[in-house]
């Protein structure tokens, strides 16, 4: 790049403003109707009966069941033994079987594509090769 001795960075021209009072600060205005509320963030006055979940799934097929909300570790462990651990092995076996079938289907489809490619090569080159 060639240096230009006549070039200077542009800056806006400043004009005087006699009414400028400095940076603006918001005024604090009293609100006579304000009263502090200690229960503002209290959600369940008489005990919660429902729980809501907002879920964002990236992959479909996610299932939720056997949900417990507690503050007792012993109660949670007992609940897990009665529900989760009874189903875990069966669900894992079903998942593994599904994955095995999908893998076999992929291999079969891949083998079919490879066979089709070989036949196409013969048609392109004819009897010469």
Short mmCIF file of N, CA and C in Angstrom, two decimals:
data_model
loop_
_atom_site.label_atom_id
_atom_site.label_comp_id
_atom_site.label_asym_id
_atom_site.label_seq_id
_atom_site.Cartn_x
_atom_site.Cartn_y
_atom_site.Cartn_z
N UNK A 1 0.85 -1.16 0.00
CA UNK A 1 0.00 0.00 0.00
C UNK A 1 0.91 1.24 0.00
N UNK A 2 0.49 2.23 -0.76
CA UNK A 2 1.27 3.45 -0.88
C UNK A 2 0.81 4.43 0.20
N UNK A 3 1.75 5.04 0.90
CA UNK A 3 1.40 6.03 1.90
C UNK A 3 0.95 7.31 1.21
N UNK A 4 -0.10 7.93 1.74
CA UNK A 4 -0.59 9.18 1.22
C UNK A 4 -0.40 10.23 2.31
N UNK A 5 0.52 11.16 2.13
CA UNK A 5 0.79 12.14 3.18
C UNK A 5 -0.38 13.10 3.40
N UNK A 6 -1.28 13.24 2.41
CA UNK A 6 -2.41 14.15 2.55
C UNK A 6 -3.61 13.49 3.26
N UNK A 7 -3.55 12.19 3.44
CA UNK A 7 -4.69 11.47 4.01
C UNK A 7 -4.65 11.52 5.52
N UNK A 8 -5.78 11.81 6.14
CA UNK A 8 -5.93 11.78 7.60
C UNK A 8 -7.21 11.03 7.91
N UNK A 9 -7.27 10.35 9.03
CA UNK A 9 -8.53 9.67 9.37
C UNK A 9 -9.65 10.68 9.54
N UNK A 10 -10.85 10.31 9.05
CA UNK A 10 -11.98 11.20 9.12
C UNK A 10 -12.56 11.20 10.52
N UNK A 11 -12.91 12.36 11.00
CA UNK A 11 -13.60 12.52 12.28
C UNK A 11 -14.71 13.53 12.07
N UNK A 12 -15.87 13.29 12.70
CA UNK A 12 -16.96 14.25 12.52
C UNK A 12 -16.61 15.58 13.17
N UNK A 13 -17.12 16.63 12.57
CA UNK A 13 -16.88 17.96 13.14
C UNK A 13 -17.75 18.13 14.36
N UNK A 14 -17.20 18.67 15.40
CA UNK A 14 -17.95 18.89 16.63
C UNK A 14 -18.38 20.35 16.67
N UNK A 15 -19.65 20.54 17.02
CA UNK A 15 -20.13 21.91 17.18
C UNK A 15 -20.50 22.10 18.65
N UNK A 16 -20.36 23.26 19.16
CA UNK A 16 -20.67 23.47 20.58
C UNK A 16 -22.17 23.34 20.86
N UNK A 17 -22.49 22.75 22.02
CA UNK A 17 -23.88 22.60 22.45
C UNK A 17 -24.00 23.21 23.85
N UNK A 18 -24.52 24.40 23.94
CA UNK A 18 -24.58 25.06 25.25
C UNK A 18 -25.58 24.40 26.20
N UNK A 19 -26.52 23.59 25.69
CA UNK A 19 -27.53 22.95 26.55
C UNK A 19 -27.06 21.60 27.10
N UNK A 20 -25.87 21.12 26.74
CA UNK A 20 -25.39 19.81 27.19
C UNK A 20 -25.16 19.83 28.69
N UNK A 21 -25.74 18.84 29.39
CA UNK A 21 -25.64 18.78 30.85
C UNK A 21 -24.86 17.57 31.33
N UNK A 22 -24.20 16.87 30.42
CA UNK A 22 -23.45 15.68 30.80
C UNK A 22 -24.24 14.40 30.51
N UNK A 23 -23.68 13.24 30.87
CA UNK A 23 -24.39 11.98 30.61
C UNK A 23 -25.72 11.94 31.36
N UNK A 24 -26.73 11.32 30.73
CA UNK A 24 -28.04 11.28 31.33
C UNK A 24 -28.09 10.25 32.45
N UNK A 25 -28.72 10.60 33.54
CA UNK A 25 -28.95 9.67 34.64
C UNK A 25 -30.44 9.66 34.91
N UNK A 26 -30.98 8.45 35.07
CA UNK A 26 -32.42 8.37 35.29
C UNK A 26 -32.76 8.83 36.71
N UNK A 27 -33.85 9.55 36.85
CA UNK A 27 -34.24 10.00 38.19
C UNK A 27 -34.94 8.88 38.94
N UNK A 28 -34.75 8.84 40.25
CA UNK A 28 -35.44 7.88 41.11
C UNK A 28 -36.76 8.52 41.54
N UNK A 29 -37.86 7.91 41.11
CA UNK A 29 -39.18 8.44 41.41
C UNK A 29 -39.85 7.50 42.42
N UNK A 30 -40.36 8.06 43.48
CA UNK A 30 -41.02 7.24 44.50
C UNK A 30 -42.31 6.66 43.95
N UNK A 31 -42.61 5.39 44.33
CA UNK A 31 -43.84 4.72 43.94
C UNK A 31 -44.64 4.46 45.21
N UNK A 32 -45.66 5.23 45.47
CA UNK A 32 -46.41 5.06 46.71
C UNK A 32 -47.19 3.75 46.77
N UNK A 33 -47.45 3.10 45.64
CA UNK A 33 -48.21 1.85 45.63
C UNK A 33 -47.32 0.62 45.84
N UNK A 34 -46.01 0.78 45.89
CA UNK A 34 -45.11 -0.37 46.04
C UNK A 34 -45.16 -0.90 47.47
N UNK A 35 -45.22 -2.22 47.57
CA UNK A 35 -45.13 -2.90 48.87
C UNK A 35 -44.33 -4.18 48.65
N UNK A 36 -43.32 -4.44 49.45
CA UNK A 36 -42.54 -5.67 49.27
C UNK A 36 -43.41 -6.91 49.51
N UNK A 37 -43.16 -7.96 48.73
CA UNK A 37 -43.93 -9.19 48.82
C UNK A 37 -42.97 -10.34 49.08
N UNK A 38 -43.03 -10.92 50.28
CA UNK A 38 -42.14 -12.02 50.65
C UNK A 38 -42.46 -13.31 49.87
N UNK A 39 -43.68 -13.44 49.39
CA UNK A 39 -44.09 -14.65 48.69
C UNK A 39 -44.05 -14.47 47.16
N UNK A 40 -43.32 -13.50 46.70
CA UNK A 40 -43.27 -13.19 45.27
C UNK A 40 -42.78 -14.40 44.46
N UNK A 41 -41.77 -15.09 44.94
CA UNK A 41 -41.19 -16.21 44.21
C UNK A 41 -41.63 -17.56 44.76
N UNK A 42 -42.54 -17.60 45.71
CA UNK A 42 -43.05 -18.87 46.23
C UNK A 42 -43.93 -19.51 45.17
N UNK A 43 -43.66 -20.75 44.85
CA UNK A 43 -44.39 -21.41 43.78
C UNK A 43 -45.55 -22.23 44.33
N UNK A 44 -45.29 -23.00 45.35
CA UNK A 44 -46.31 -23.91 45.88
C UNK A 44 -46.58 -23.57 47.34
N UNK A 45 -47.69 -22.90 47.60
CA UNK A 45 -48.04 -22.59 48.98
C UNK A 45 -48.57 -23.82 49.71
N UNK A 46 -49.33 -24.65 49.00
CA UNK A 46 -49.97 -25.79 49.63
C UNK A 46 -49.41 -27.12 49.13
N UNK A 47 -48.20 -27.11 48.64
CA UNK A 47 -47.59 -28.34 48.12
C UNK A 47 -47.82 -28.47 46.63
N UNK A 48 -46.81 -28.86 45.92
CA UNK A 48 -46.90 -29.01 44.47
C UNK A 48 -47.55 -30.35 44.14
N UNK A 49 -48.40 -30.36 43.15
CA UNK A 49 -49.04 -31.59 42.71
C UNK A 49 -48.66 -31.95 41.28
N UNK A 50 -48.05 -31.03 40.54
CA UNK A 50 -47.69 -31.28 39.15
C UNK A 50 -46.28 -30.74 38.89
N UNK A 51 -45.62 -31.35 37.93
CA UNK A 51 -44.30 -30.90 37.51
C UNK A 51 -44.33 -30.75 36.00
N UNK A 52 -43.79 -29.65 35.50
CA UNK A 52 -43.73 -29.44 34.05
C UNK A 52 -42.31 -29.54 33.55
N UNK A 53 -42.15 -30.10 32.36
CA UNK A 53 -40.84 -30.22 31.73
C UNK A 53 -40.88 -29.53 30.39
N UNK A 54 -39.87 -28.77 30.11
CA UNK A 54 -39.70 -28.21 28.77
C UNK A 54 -38.50 -28.91 28.17
N UNK A 55 -38.74 -29.71 27.15
CA UNK A 55 -37.69 -30.54 26.59
C UNK A 55 -37.40 -30.12 25.16
N UNK A 56 -36.13 -30.12 24.84
CA UNK A 56 -35.70 -29.87 23.47
C UNK A 56 -34.95 -31.11 23.02
N UNK A 57 -35.54 -31.85 22.11
CA UNK A 57 -34.94 -33.09 21.65
C UNK A 57 -34.21 -32.85 20.34
N UNK A 58 -32.99 -33.34 20.27
CA UNK A 58 -32.25 -33.26 19.03
C UNK A 58 -32.53 -34.52 18.21
N UNK A 59 -32.72 -35.63 18.89
CA UNK A 59 -32.99 -36.90 18.22
C UNK A 59 -34.34 -37.41 18.70
N UNK A 60 -35.21 -37.76 17.78
CA UNK A 60 -36.53 -38.23 18.17
C UNK A 60 -36.43 -39.63 18.76
N UNK A 61 -37.46 -40.00 19.49
CA UNK A 61 -37.50 -41.34 20.06
C UNK A 61 -37.14 -41.38 21.53
N UNK A 62 -36.92 -40.25 22.15
CA UNK A 62 -36.58 -40.22 23.57
C UNK A 62 -37.86 -40.43 24.38
N UNK A 63 -37.80 -41.33 25.34
CA UNK A 63 -38.95 -41.63 26.18
C UNK A 63 -38.65 -41.28 27.63
N UNK A 64 -39.67 -40.82 28.33
CA UNK A 64 -39.54 -40.51 29.74
C UNK A 64 -40.65 -41.24 30.49
N UNK A 65 -40.28 -41.95 31.54
CA UNK A 65 -41.27 -42.54 32.42
C UNK A 65 -40.66 -42.70 33.80
N UNK A 66 -41.49 -43.06 34.75
CA UNK A 66 -41.04 -43.28 36.13
C UNK A 66 -40.29 -42.08 36.68
N UNK A 67 -40.94 -40.93 36.67
CA UNK A 67 -40.33 -39.70 37.15
C UNK A 67 -40.69 -39.51 38.62
N UNK A 68 -39.71 -39.15 39.42
CA UNK A 68 -39.93 -38.90 40.84
C UNK A 68 -39.28 -37.58 41.21
N UNK A 69 -39.94 -36.83 42.05
CA UNK A 69 -39.40 -35.59 42.58
C UNK A 69 -39.37 -35.74 44.10
N UNK A 70 -38.19 -35.73 44.67
CA UNK A 70 -38.07 -35.94 46.10
C UNK A 70 -36.80 -35.28 46.60
N UNK A 71 -36.72 -35.11 47.90
CA UNK A 71 -35.48 -34.62 48.49
C UNK A 71 -34.85 -35.70 49.36
N UNK A 72 -35.34 -36.92 49.24
CA UNK A 72 -34.84 -38.04 50.03
C UNK A 72 -34.06 -39.00 49.14
N UNK A 73 -32.78 -39.18 49.41
CA UNK A 73 -31.95 -40.08 48.63
C UNK A 73 -32.43 -41.52 48.79
N UNK A 74 -32.81 -41.90 50.00
CA UNK A 74 -33.27 -43.27 50.24
C UNK A 74 -34.55 -43.57 49.45
N UNK A 75 -35.47 -42.63 49.44
CA UNK A 75 -36.71 -42.80 48.70
C UNK A 75 -36.44 -42.91 47.20
N UNK A 76 -35.52 -42.10 46.70
CA UNK A 76 -35.18 -42.15 45.29
C UNK A 76 -34.53 -43.48 44.92
N UNK A 77 -33.64 -43.98 45.77
CA UNK A 77 -32.99 -45.26 45.48
C UNK A 77 -34.00 -46.41 45.50
N UNK A 78 -34.91 -46.39 46.45
CA UNK A 78 -35.94 -47.42 46.52
C UNK A 78 -36.83 -47.37 45.28
N UNK A 79 -37.21 -46.18 44.86
CA UNK A 79 -38.03 -46.02 43.66
C UNK A 79 -37.29 -46.54 42.43
N UNK A 80 -35.99 -46.24 42.33
CA UNK A 80 -35.19 -46.70 41.19
C UNK A 80 -35.10 -48.22 41.16
N UNK A 81 -34.94 -48.85 42.31
CA UNK A 81 -34.89 -50.31 42.35
C UNK A 81 -36.22 -50.93 41.93
N UNK A 82 -37.33 -50.29 42.28
CA UNK A 82 -38.64 -50.83 41.95
C UNK A 82 -39.02 -50.58 40.50
N UNK A 83 -38.44 -49.60 39.86
CA UNK A 83 -38.86 -49.25 38.50
C UNK A 83 -37.72 -49.39 37.50
N UNK A 84 -36.73 -48.55 37.58
CA UNK A 84 -35.67 -48.46 36.57
C UNK A 84 -34.87 -49.75 36.46
N UNK A 85 -34.37 -50.25 37.57
CA UNK A 85 -33.48 -51.41 37.51
C UNK A 85 -34.20 -52.68 37.08
N UNK A 86 -35.53 -52.75 37.27
CA UNK A 86 -36.28 -53.91 36.80
C UNK A 86 -36.40 -53.90 35.28
N UNK A 87 -36.45 -52.73 34.66
CA UNK A 87 -36.65 -52.61 33.22
C UNK A 87 -35.35 -52.46 32.43
N UNK A 88 -34.29 -52.07 33.11
CA UNK A 88 -33.06 -51.67 32.43
C UNK A 88 -32.52 -52.76 31.50
N UNK A 89 -32.37 -53.98 31.99
CA UNK A 89 -31.77 -55.04 31.17
C UNK A 89 -32.63 -55.39 29.97
N UNK A 90 -33.95 -55.46 30.16
CA UNK A 90 -34.84 -55.76 29.04
C UNK A 90 -34.82 -54.68 27.98
N UNK A 91 -34.78 -53.41 28.42
CA UNK A 91 -34.73 -52.30 27.46
C UNK A 91 -33.40 -52.30 26.71
N UNK A 92 -32.30 -52.63 27.40
CA UNK A 92 -30.99 -52.68 26.75
C UNK A 92 -30.97 -53.79 25.70
N UNK A 93 -31.53 -54.96 26.03
CA UNK A 93 -31.56 -56.08 25.08
C UNK A 93 -32.40 -55.71 23.85
N UNK A 94 -33.54 -55.06 24.07
CA UNK A 94 -34.39 -54.67 22.94
C UNK A 94 -33.67 -53.64 22.06
N UNK A 95 -32.97 -52.71 22.68
CA UNK A 95 -32.23 -51.69 21.93
C UNK A 95 -31.10 -52.34 21.12
N UNK A 96 -30.36 -53.25 21.76
CA UNK A 96 -29.25 -53.92 21.05
C UNK A 96 -29.78 -54.73 19.87
N UNK A 97 -30.91 -55.41 20.05
CA UNK A 97 -31.50 -56.19 18.96
C UNK A 97 -31.91 -55.28 17.80
N UNK A 98 -32.49 -54.14 18.12
CA UNK A 98 -32.89 -53.18 17.08
C UNK A 98 -31.66 -52.67 16.33
N UNK A 99 -30.62 -52.34 17.05
CA UNK A 99 -29.39 -51.86 16.41
C UNK A 99 -28.76 -52.94 15.52
N UNK A 100 -28.81 -54.18 15.98
CA UNK A 100 -28.24 -55.29 15.22
C UNK A 100 -29.00 -55.45 13.90
N UNK A 101 -30.34 -55.39 13.95
CA UNK A 101 -31.14 -55.51 12.73
C UNK A 101 -30.87 -54.35 11.77
N UNK A 102 -30.74 -53.13 12.30
CA UNK A 102 -30.45 -51.98 11.44
C UNK A 102 -29.08 -52.11 10.80
N UNK A 103 -28.10 -52.61 11.54
CA UNK A 103 -26.75 -52.79 10.99
C UNK A 103 -26.76 -53.84 9.88
N UNK A 104 -27.49 -54.94 10.10
CA UNK A 104 -27.60 -55.96 9.06
C UNK A 104 -28.27 -55.41 7.81
N UNK A 105 -29.30 -54.59 8.00
CA UNK A 105 -29.97 -53.98 6.85
C UNK A 105 -29.03 -53.05 6.10
N UNK A 106 -28.22 -52.28 6.83
CA UNK A 106 -27.26 -51.39 6.18
C UNK A 106 -26.22 -52.18 5.39
N UNK A 107 -25.74 -53.28 5.99
CA UNK A 107 -24.74 -54.10 5.29
C UNK A 107 -25.34 -54.72 4.03
N UNK A 108 -26.58 -55.18 4.14
CA UNK A 108 -27.24 -55.78 2.97
C UNK A 108 -27.43 -54.73 1.88
N UNK A 109 -27.85 -53.54 2.25
CA UNK A 109 -28.03 -52.47 1.26
C UNK A 109 -26.70 -52.09 0.63
N UNK A 110 -25.65 -52.05 1.45
CA UNK A 110 -24.32 -51.71 0.94
C UNK A 110 -23.83 -52.78 -0.03
N UNK A 111 -24.06 -54.06 0.30
CA UNK A 111 -23.64 -55.15 -0.58
C UNK A 111 -24.40 -55.08 -1.90
N UNK A 112 -25.69 -54.76 -1.85
CA UNK A 112 -26.47 -54.63 -3.08
C UNK A 112 -25.94 -53.50 -3.95
N UNK A 113 -25.57 -52.40 -3.34
CA UNK A 113 -25.03 -51.27 -4.09
C UNK A 113 -23.70 -51.64 -4.74
N UNK A 114 -22.85 -52.39 -4.01
CA UNK A 114 -21.56 -52.81 -4.57
C UNK A 114 -21.78 -53.73 -5.77
N UNK A 115 -22.75 -54.66 -5.68
CA UNK A 115 -23.04 -55.55 -6.80
C UNK A 115 -23.54 -54.75 -7.99
N UNK A 116 -24.38 -53.78 -7.76
CA UNK A 116 -24.89 -52.95 -8.84
C UNK A 116 -23.78 -52.17 -9.51
N UNK A 117 -22.81 -51.69 -8.73
CA UNK A 117 -21.69 -50.93 -9.29
C UNK A 117 -20.87 -51.81 -10.22
N UNK A 118 -20.64 -53.08 -9.85
CA UNK A 118 -19.85 -53.98 -10.68
C UNK A 118 -20.56 -54.23 -12.02
N UNK A 119 -21.87 -54.41 -11.98
CA UNK A 119 -22.62 -54.63 -13.21
C UNK A 119 -22.57 -53.40 -14.10
N UNK A 120 -22.62 -52.22 -13.52
CA UNK A 120 -22.56 -50.99 -14.30
C UNK A 120 -21.21 -50.87 -15.00
N UNK A 121 -20.13 -51.30 -14.32
CA UNK A 121 -18.80 -51.21 -14.92
C UNK A 121 -18.72 -52.10 -16.16
N UNK A 122 -19.32 -53.28 -16.10
CA UNK A 122 -19.29 -54.18 -17.25
C UNK A 122 -20.02 -53.56 -18.42
N UNK A 123 -21.14 -52.90 -18.16
CA UNK A 123 -21.90 -52.30 -19.25
C UNK A 123 -21.14 -51.15 -19.89
N UNK A 124 -20.40 -50.39 -19.09
CA UNK A 124 -19.67 -49.24 -19.62
C UNK A 124 -18.55 -49.70 -20.52
N UNK A 125 -17.77 -50.70 -20.07
CA UNK A 125 -16.59 -51.08 -20.81
C UNK A 125 -16.86 -52.18 -21.85
N UNK A 126 -17.98 -52.82 -21.74
CA UNK A 126 -18.32 -53.86 -22.72
C UNK A 126 -17.45 -55.09 -22.57
N UNK A 127 -17.24 -55.80 -23.67
CA UNK A 127 -16.48 -57.05 -23.66
C UNK A 127 -14.99 -56.83 -23.77
N UNK A 128 -14.55 -55.62 -23.98
CA UNK A 128 -13.13 -55.35 -24.20
C UNK A 128 -12.29 -55.67 -22.98
N UNK A 129 -12.85 -55.54 -21.78
CA UNK A 129 -12.04 -55.73 -20.58
C UNK A 129 -12.48 -56.90 -19.80
#
